[in-house]
mmCIF file of C-alpha atoms in Angstrom:
data_model
loop_
_atom_site.group_PDB
_atom_site.id
_atom_site.type_symbol
_atom_site.label_atom_id
_atom_site.label_comp_id
_atom_site.label_asym_id
_atom_site.label_seq_id
_atom_site.Cartn_x
_atom_site.Cartn_y
_atom_site.Cartn_z
ATOM 1 C CA GLU A 1 112.043 103.242 80.820
ATOM 2 C CA LEU A 2 108.662 104.900 80.419
ATOM 3 C CA PHE A 3 107.397 102.851 77.474
ATOM 4 C CA ARG A 4 109.002 99.501 78.351
ATOM 5 C CA HIS A 5 107.918 96.745 80.657
ATOM 6 C CA GLY A 6 109.224 93.201 80.761
ATOM 7 C CA THR A 7 110.537 91.463 77.662
ATOM 8 C CA LYS A 8 111.722 93.724 74.857
ATOM 9 C CA LEU A 9 109.973 91.921 71.990
ATOM 10 C CA SER A 10 106.543 92.252 73.538
ATOM 11 C CA LEU A 11 103.278 93.653 72.257
ATOM 12 C CA SER A 12 103.083 95.866 75.361
ATOM 13 C CA ASN A 13 106.237 97.806 74.366
ATOM 14 C CA LEU A 14 107.009 100.406 71.720
ATOM 15 C CA TRP A 15 109.366 98.892 69.159
ATOM 16 C CA THR A 16 112.395 100.533 67.561
ATOM 17 C CA SER A 17 113.726 99.881 64.054
ATOM 18 C CA SER A 18 116.425 97.533 65.370
ATOM 19 C CA GLU A 19 113.798 95.475 67.185
ATOM 20 C CA TRP A 20 111.710 95.223 64.032
ATOM 21 C CA GLU A 21 114.773 93.947 62.154
ATOM 22 C CA ARG A 22 115.414 91.415 64.893
ATOM 23 C CA HIS A 23 111.801 90.288 64.816
ATOM 24 C CA MET A 24 111.728 89.895 61.016
ATOM 25 C CA SER A 25 114.960 87.894 60.933
ATOM 26 C CA ARG A 26 114.638 84.222 60.000
ATOM 27 C CA TRP A 27 116.824 83.368 62.977
ATOM 28 C CA ARG A 28 113.937 84.279 65.254
ATOM 29 C CA PHE A 29 112.608 80.712 64.957
ATOM 30 C CA VAL A 30 115.898 79.361 66.309
ATOM 31 C CA ARG A 31 115.760 81.933 69.090
ATOM 32 C CA TYR A 32 112.198 80.876 69.948
ATOM 33 C CA MET A 33 113.251 77.239 70.296
ATOM 34 C CA LEU A 34 116.319 78.020 72.394
ATOM 35 C CA LYS A 35 114.380 80.300 74.747
ATOM 36 C CA MET A 36 111.258 78.179 74.990
ATOM 37 C CA HIS A 37 112.007 77.359 78.631
ATOM 38 C CA LYS A 38 111.791 81.107 79.412
ATOM 39 C CA SER A 39 108.386 81.526 77.779
ATOM 40 C CA ARG A 40 105.771 83.199 79.969
ATOM 41 C CA LEU A 41 103.054 81.205 78.223
ATOM 42 C CA LEU A 42 104.844 77.931 78.995
ATOM 43 C CA ARG A 43 105.173 78.883 82.659
ATOM 44 C CA ARG A 44 101.459 79.609 82.847
ATOM 45 C CA ILE A 45 100.243 76.381 81.257
ATOM 46 C CA LEU A 46 102.926 74.122 82.736
ATOM 47 C CA PRO A 47 100.949 73.039 85.861
ATOM 48 C CA GLN A 48 97.866 72.097 83.834
ATOM 49 C CA PHE A 49 100.039 70.387 81.227
ATOM 50 C CA VAL A 50 101.890 68.299 83.839
ATOM 51 C CA VAL A 51 98.641 67.209 85.527
ATOM 52 C CA THR A 52 97.128 66.191 82.190
ATOM 53 C CA VAL A 53 100.218 64.203 81.178
ATOM 54 C CA LEU A 54 100.435 62.397 84.524
ATOM 55 C CA TRP A 55 96.737 61.526 84.462
ATOM 56 C CA SER A 56 96.996 60.228 80.890
ATOM 57 C CA MET A 57 100.044 58.134 81.726
ATOM 58 C CA LEU A 58 98.244 56.648 84.737
ATOM 59 C CA VAL A 59 95.198 55.693 82.683
ATOM 60 C CA PHE A 60 97.266 54.220 79.828
ATOM 61 C CA GLN A 61 99.432 52.254 82.241
ATOM 62 C CA ALA A 62 96.375 50.859 84.013
ATOM 63 C CA MET A 63 94.777 49.880 80.709
ATOM 64 C CA ALA A 64 97.947 48.279 79.366
ATOM 65 C CA THR A 65 98.650 46.170 82.477
ATOM 66 C CA GLN A 66 95.038 45.021 82.854
ATOM 67 C CA GLN A 67 94.967 46.554 86.345
ATOM 68 C CA ALA A 68 92.321 49.130 85.678
ATOM 69 C CA PRO A 69 89.051 48.968 87.617
ATOM 70 C CA ALA A 70 86.167 47.359 85.834
ATOM 71 C CA ILE A 71 84.326 50.631 85.430
ATOM 72 C CA MET A 72 87.303 52.161 83.583
ATOM 73 C CA THR A 73 87.293 49.395 81.006
ATOM 74 C CA LYS A 74 83.596 49.973 80.344
ATOM 75 C CA VAL A 75 83.965 53.694 79.667
ATOM 76 C CA ASP A 76 83.313 54.398 76.009
ATOM 77 C CA ILE A 77 83.500 58.046 74.931
ATOM 78 C CA SER A 78 83.377 58.989 71.279
ATOM 79 C CA LEU A 79 85.665 61.495 69.608
ATOM 80 C CA THR A 80 82.659 63.505 68.440
ATOM 81 C CA SER A 81 81.849 64.650 71.954
ATOM 82 C CA LEU A 82 85.411 65.852 72.478
ATOM 83 C CA SER A 83 85.290 67.747 69.184
ATOM 84 C CA LEU A 84 82.117 69.548 70.238
ATOM 85 C CA VAL A 85 83.633 70.464 73.582
ATOM 86 C CA SER A 86 86.833 71.680 71.922
ATOM 87 C CA SER A 87 84.861 73.929 69.584
ATOM 88 C CA PHE A 88 83.023 75.477 72.524
ATOM 89 C CA ILE A 89 86.285 76.091 74.409
ATOM 90 C CA ALA A 90 87.879 77.615 71.311
ATOM 91 C CA ALA A 91 84.951 80.017 70.896
ATOM 92 C CA LEU A 92 85.159 81.193 74.509
ATOM 93 C CA VAL A 93 88.945 81.596 74.369
ATOM 94 C CA THR A 94 88.631 83.543 71.103
ATOM 95 C CA LEU A 95 86.111 85.940 72.644
ATOM 96 C CA ARG A 96 88.390 86.493 75.625
ATOM 97 C CA SER A 97 91.453 87.038 73.417
ATOM 98 C CA ASN A 98 89.604 89.523 71.215
ATOM 99 C CA GLU A 99 88.469 91.481 74.263
ATOM 100 C CA GLY A 100 92.029 91.556 75.609
ATOM 101 C CA LEU A 101 93.445 92.742 72.286
ATOM 102 C CA ARG A 102 90.766 95.428 72.046
ATOM 103 C CA ARG A 103 91.693 96.751 75.476
ATOM 104 C CA LEU A 104 95.384 96.697 74.567
ATOM 105 C CA SER A 105 94.706 98.605 71.351
ATOM 106 C CA GLU A 106 92.666 101.200 73.243
ATOM 107 C CA ALA A 107 95.460 101.655 75.791
ATOM 108 C CA ARG A 108 98.123 102.030 73.089
ATOM 109 C CA ASN A 109 96.025 104.628 71.248
ATOM 110 C CA ALA A 110 95.567 106.565 74.486
ATOM 111 C CA TRP A 111 99.309 106.588 75.122
ATOM 112 C CA MET A 112 100.054 107.723 71.584
ATOM 113 C CA GLN A 113 97.645 110.618 72.048
ATOM 114 C CA LEU A 114 99.328 111.337 75.368
ATOM 115 C CA VAL A 115 102.754 111.654 73.728
ATOM 116 C CA SER A 116 101.398 114.060 71.095
ATOM 117 C CA LEU A 117 99.585 116.183 73.684
ATOM 118 C CA LEU A 118 102.612 116.406 75.960
ATOM 119 C CA ARG A 119 104.825 117.446 73.048
ATOM 120 C CA ASP A 120 102.361 120.089 71.850
ATOM 121 C CA THR A 121 101.771 121.431 75.371
ATOM 122 C CA ALA A 122 105.517 121.650 76.010
ATOM 123 C CA GLN A 123 105.934 123.687 72.820
ATOM 124 C CA LEU A 124 103.123 126.047 73.852
ATOM 125 C CA LEU A 125 104.541 126.543 77.340
ATOM 126 C CA GLY A 126 108.026 127.144 75.943
ATOM 127 C CA SER A 127 106.746 129.643 73.402
ATOM 128 C CA TYR A 128 104.287 131.687 75.487
ATOM 129 C CA ILE A 129 105.285 131.338 79.170
ATOM 130 C CA SER A 130 109.056 130.853 79.339
ATOM 131 C CA PRO A 131 109.894 134.113 77.438
ATOM 132 C CA TYR A 132 107.983 136.161 80.059
ATOM 133 C CA ASP A 133 108.699 134.135 83.207
ATOM 134 C CA MET A 134 111.456 131.543 82.910
ATOM 135 C CA GLU A 135 110.930 130.202 86.444
ATOM 136 C CA LEU A 136 107.238 129.474 85.896
ATOM 137 C CA GLY A 137 108.003 128.066 82.453
ATOM 138 C CA LEU A 138 110.526 125.610 83.875
ATOM 139 C CA LEU A 139 108.185 124.696 86.732
ATOM 140 C CA SER A 140 105.323 123.938 84.336
ATOM 141 C CA ALA A 141 107.689 121.944 82.104
ATOM 142 C CA ARG A 142 108.819 119.858 85.088
ATOM 143 C CA HIS A 143 105.214 119.051 86.007
ATOM 144 C CA LEU A 144 104.452 118.207 82.407
ATOM 145 C CA ALA A 145 107.492 115.937 82.074
ATOM 146 C CA MET A 146 106.419 113.923 85.132
ATOM 147 C CA PHE A 147 102.897 113.247 83.883
ATOM 148 C CA GLY A 148 103.761 110.111 81.924
ATOM 149 C CA TRP A 149 105.913 108.684 84.720
ATOM 150 C CA LEU A 150 103.286 109.263 87.399
ATOM 151 C CA LEU A 151 100.504 107.887 85.213
ATOM 152 C CA LYS A 152 102.543 104.738 84.582
ATOM 153 C CA SER A 153 103.257 104.391 88.309
ATOM 154 C CA GLN A 154 99.569 104.779 89.139
ATOM 155 C CA LEU A 155 98.486 102.154 86.620
ATOM 156 C CA ARG A 156 101.147 99.648 87.738
ATOM 157 C CA ASP A 157 100.911 100.433 91.468
ATOM 158 C CA GLU A 158 104.579 101.424 91.552
ATOM 159 C CA SER A 159 106.351 104.028 93.660
ATOM 160 C CA SER A 160 107.007 107.416 92.062
ATOM 161 C CA GLY A 161 108.496 109.278 95.008
ATOM 162 C CA ASP A 162 112.027 109.280 93.617
ATOM 163 C CA VAL A 163 110.935 110.889 90.331
ATOM 164 C CA VAL A 164 108.895 113.585 92.083
ATOM 165 C CA ALA A 165 111.689 114.339 94.573
ATOM 166 C CA ALA A 166 114.220 114.686 91.759
ATOM 167 C CA MET A 167 112.068 117.007 89.650
ATOM 168 C CA LEU A 168 110.399 119.334 92.189
ATOM 169 C CA SER A 169 111.243 121.367 95.243
ATOM 170 C CA PRO A 170 110.468 119.795 98.650
ATOM 171 C CA SER A 171 107.264 121.806 99.095
ATOM 172 C CA ASP A 172 105.928 121.072 95.602
ATOM 173 C CA ALA A 173 106.959 117.413 95.881
ATOM 174 C CA ALA A 174 105.172 117.086 99.217
ATOM 175 C CA TYR A 175 101.966 118.465 97.682
ATOM 176 C CA VAL A 176 102.044 116.096 94.702
ATOM 177 C CA LEU A 177 102.878 113.040 96.815
ATOM 178 C CA SER A 178 100.039 113.845 99.222
ATOM 179 C CA GLN A 179 97.424 113.580 96.455
ATOM 180 C CA ARG A 180 95.549 110.357 95.765
ATOM 181 C CA LYS A 181 95.640 110.929 91.987
ATOM 182 C CA ARG A 182 99.054 112.415 91.368
ATOM 183 C CA PRO A 183 98.715 112.854 87.572
ATOM 184 C CA ALA A 184 95.603 114.973 88.171
ATOM 185 C CA ALA A 185 97.578 117.059 90.673
ATOM 186 C CA LEU A 186 100.171 117.795 87.969
ATOM 187 C CA ILE A 187 97.447 119.004 85.606
ATOM 188 C CA LEU A 188 96.081 121.233 88.353
ATOM 189 C CA ARG A 189 99.491 122.811 88.943
ATOM 190 C CA ILE A 190 100.009 123.515 85.246
ATOM 191 C CA ARG A 191 96.514 124.991 84.990
ATOM 192 C CA GLN A 192 97.249 127.294 87.938
ATOM 193 C CA ILE A 193 100.423 128.561 86.240
ATOM 194 C CA VAL A 194 98.593 129.136 82.953
ATOM 195 C CA GLY A 195 95.759 130.931 84.735
ATOM 196 C CA PHE A 196 98.235 133.143 86.604
ATOM 197 C CA MET A 197 99.971 134.152 83.376
ATOM 198 C CA ALA A 198 96.646 134.767 81.629
ATOM 199 C CA GLY A 199 95.478 136.930 84.539
ATOM 200 C CA LYS A 200 98.531 139.162 84.043
ATOM 201 C CA ASN A 201 97.758 139.466 80.327
ATOM 202 C CA ARG A 202 101.044 137.774 79.454
ATOM 203 C CA LEU A 203 99.433 134.850 77.686
ATOM 204 C CA PRO A 204 97.533 135.442 74.409
ATOM 205 C CA TYR A 205 93.969 134.193 74.397
ATOM 206 C CA PRO A 206 94.466 131.668 71.516
ATOM 207 C CA ALA A 207 97.477 130.173 73.307
ATOM 208 C CA HIS A 208 95.536 130.062 76.570
ATOM 209 C CA GLN A 209 92.679 128.197 74.892
ATOM 210 C CA ALA A 210 95.084 125.775 73.210
ATOM 211 C CA VAL A 211 96.826 124.911 76.485
ATOM 212 C CA GLU A 212 93.505 124.525 78.300
ATOM 213 C CA ASN A 213 92.227 122.216 75.561
ATOM 214 C CA ASN A 214 95.373 120.073 75.812
ATOM 215 C CA LEU A 215 95.008 119.854 79.595
ATOM 216 C CA LEU A 216 91.399 118.788 79.127
ATOM 217 C CA GLN A 217 92.516 116.039 76.753
ATOM 218 C CA LEU A 218 95.099 114.898 79.316
ATOM 219 C CA ASN A 219 92.319 114.600 81.878
ATOM 220 C CA ILE A 220 90.277 112.535 79.410
ATOM 221 C CA ILE A 221 93.227 110.203 78.754
ATOM 222 C CA LEU A 222 93.705 109.824 82.511
ATOM 223 C CA GLY A 223 90.065 108.772 82.769
ATOM 224 C CA HIS A 224 90.475 106.274 79.915
ATOM 225 C CA CYS A 225 93.476 104.654 81.608
ATOM 226 C CA GLU A 226 91.659 104.463 84.936
ATOM 227 C CA ARG A 227 88.652 102.842 83.257
ATOM 228 C CA ILE A 228 90.834 100.229 81.556
ATOM 229 C CA LYS A 229 92.513 99.396 84.860
ATOM 230 C CA THR A 230 89.335 99.230 86.950
ATOM 231 C CA THR A 231 87.210 97.228 84.472
ATOM 232 C CA CYS A 232 88.273 93.668 83.762
ATOM 233 C CA ILE A 233 87.569 91.325 80.882
ATOM 234 C CA PRO A 234 84.172 89.651 81.529
ATOM 235 C CA PRO A 235 84.987 86.629 83.723
ATOM 236 C CA LEU A 236 82.182 84.584 82.131
ATOM 237 C CA CYS A 237 84.329 83.638 79.130
ATOM 238 C CA GLU A 238 87.217 82.477 81.290
ATOM 239 C CA LEU A 239 85.039 80.714 83.857
ATOM 240 C CA GLY A 240 83.014 78.966 81.177
ATOM 241 C CA SER A 241 86.049 77.737 79.286
ATOM 242 C CA MET A 242 87.722 76.664 82.537
ATOM 243 C CA HIS A 243 84.683 74.649 83.668
ATOM 244 C CA VAL A 244 84.335 72.903 80.333
ATOM 245 C CA HIS A 245 88.082 72.342 80.070
ATOM 246 C CA VAL A 246 88.386 70.880 83.581
ATOM 247 C CA SER A 247 85.390 68.607 83.082
ATOM 248 C CA SER A 248 86.519 67.348 79.663
ATOM 249 C CA LYS A 249 90.257 66.842 80.202
ATOM 250 C CA PRO A 250 89.912 63.786 82.507
ATOM 251 C CA CYS A 251 87.943 62.094 79.719
ATOM 252 C CA SER A 252 90.660 62.545 77.082
ATOM 253 C CA PRO A 253 92.665 59.389 77.962
ATOM 254 C CA PHE A 254 89.497 57.275 77.819
ATOM 255 C CA ILE A 255 88.710 58.639 74.358
ATOM 256 C CA VAL A 256 92.197 57.675 73.167
ATOM 257 C CA CYS A 257 91.819 54.225 74.706
ATOM 258 C CA SER A 258 88.459 53.776 72.988
ATOM 259 C CA LEU A 259 89.992 54.742 69.646
ATOM 260 C CA TYR A 260 92.873 52.346 70.249
ATOM 261 C CA GLN A 261 90.443 49.516 70.957
ATOM 262 C CA VAL A 262 88.495 50.305 67.792
ATOM 263 C CA VAL A 263 91.653 50.340 65.692
ATOM 264 C CA SER A 264 92.858 47.092 67.282
ATOM 265 C CA SER A 265 89.547 45.367 66.599
ATOM 266 C CA CYS A 266 89.613 46.531 62.974
ATOM 267 C CA LYS A 267 93.128 45.142 62.534
ATOM 268 C CA SER A 268 92.110 41.814 64.029
ATOM 269 C CA ASP A 269 89.207 41.515 61.584
ATOM 270 C CA VAL A 270 91.462 42.021 58.593
ATOM 271 C CA PRO A 271 92.386 38.567 57.114
#
């Protein structure tokens, strides 16, 4: 569907009332636990998690069996240093998450404006073009109906040839598919139809201005979506957190071992 991608209960989809009821149900916690193995987040962090667990088990086993190298037994890292590093990582991850949510909010607002503009433009075309020329009215409506599909295909690098072939004649479909920016080609076609009707004095000037303004807004939304796709979240936040995370994780088992030695020594001193 046009406004769905991936999992239904996702922030990237438009929710229906039934999905809101499902999300607000108390049984959602049971569903989360049962479907944890299908979590996209778990799949992404699983390699790092497995490496960290295996490294920690290796260090603990070496310490427990007295088979650790001499240098490992002399490593003494305080918990304070790990706390400082964790705070720095949390700050970088928070900045990256906020930037991602801001981009998502901007994209959702653009798509909501797109839906309103398409609805209003369709009403204008049906009211002022179809009564005088039904063929041109249907042709403009077909181009308008494809705009959302072709914009989605462009942003996701998906094929849209089947939609264009089903909606347009072979000659019109060949023209649209030959363009590098197919949504812009649809706007051009609609603008040509509107200009043709206005040139024959069959389109009132206020309606002509309203349609032209809506087409301009569609072009602006197309530019917004292209900017969101072509500009990424600043890699500095991710690279910085990754460098600190990779350099601090190998030290975590030694910090735990140091704490265990401190606790053991305190217990031995207690009479």
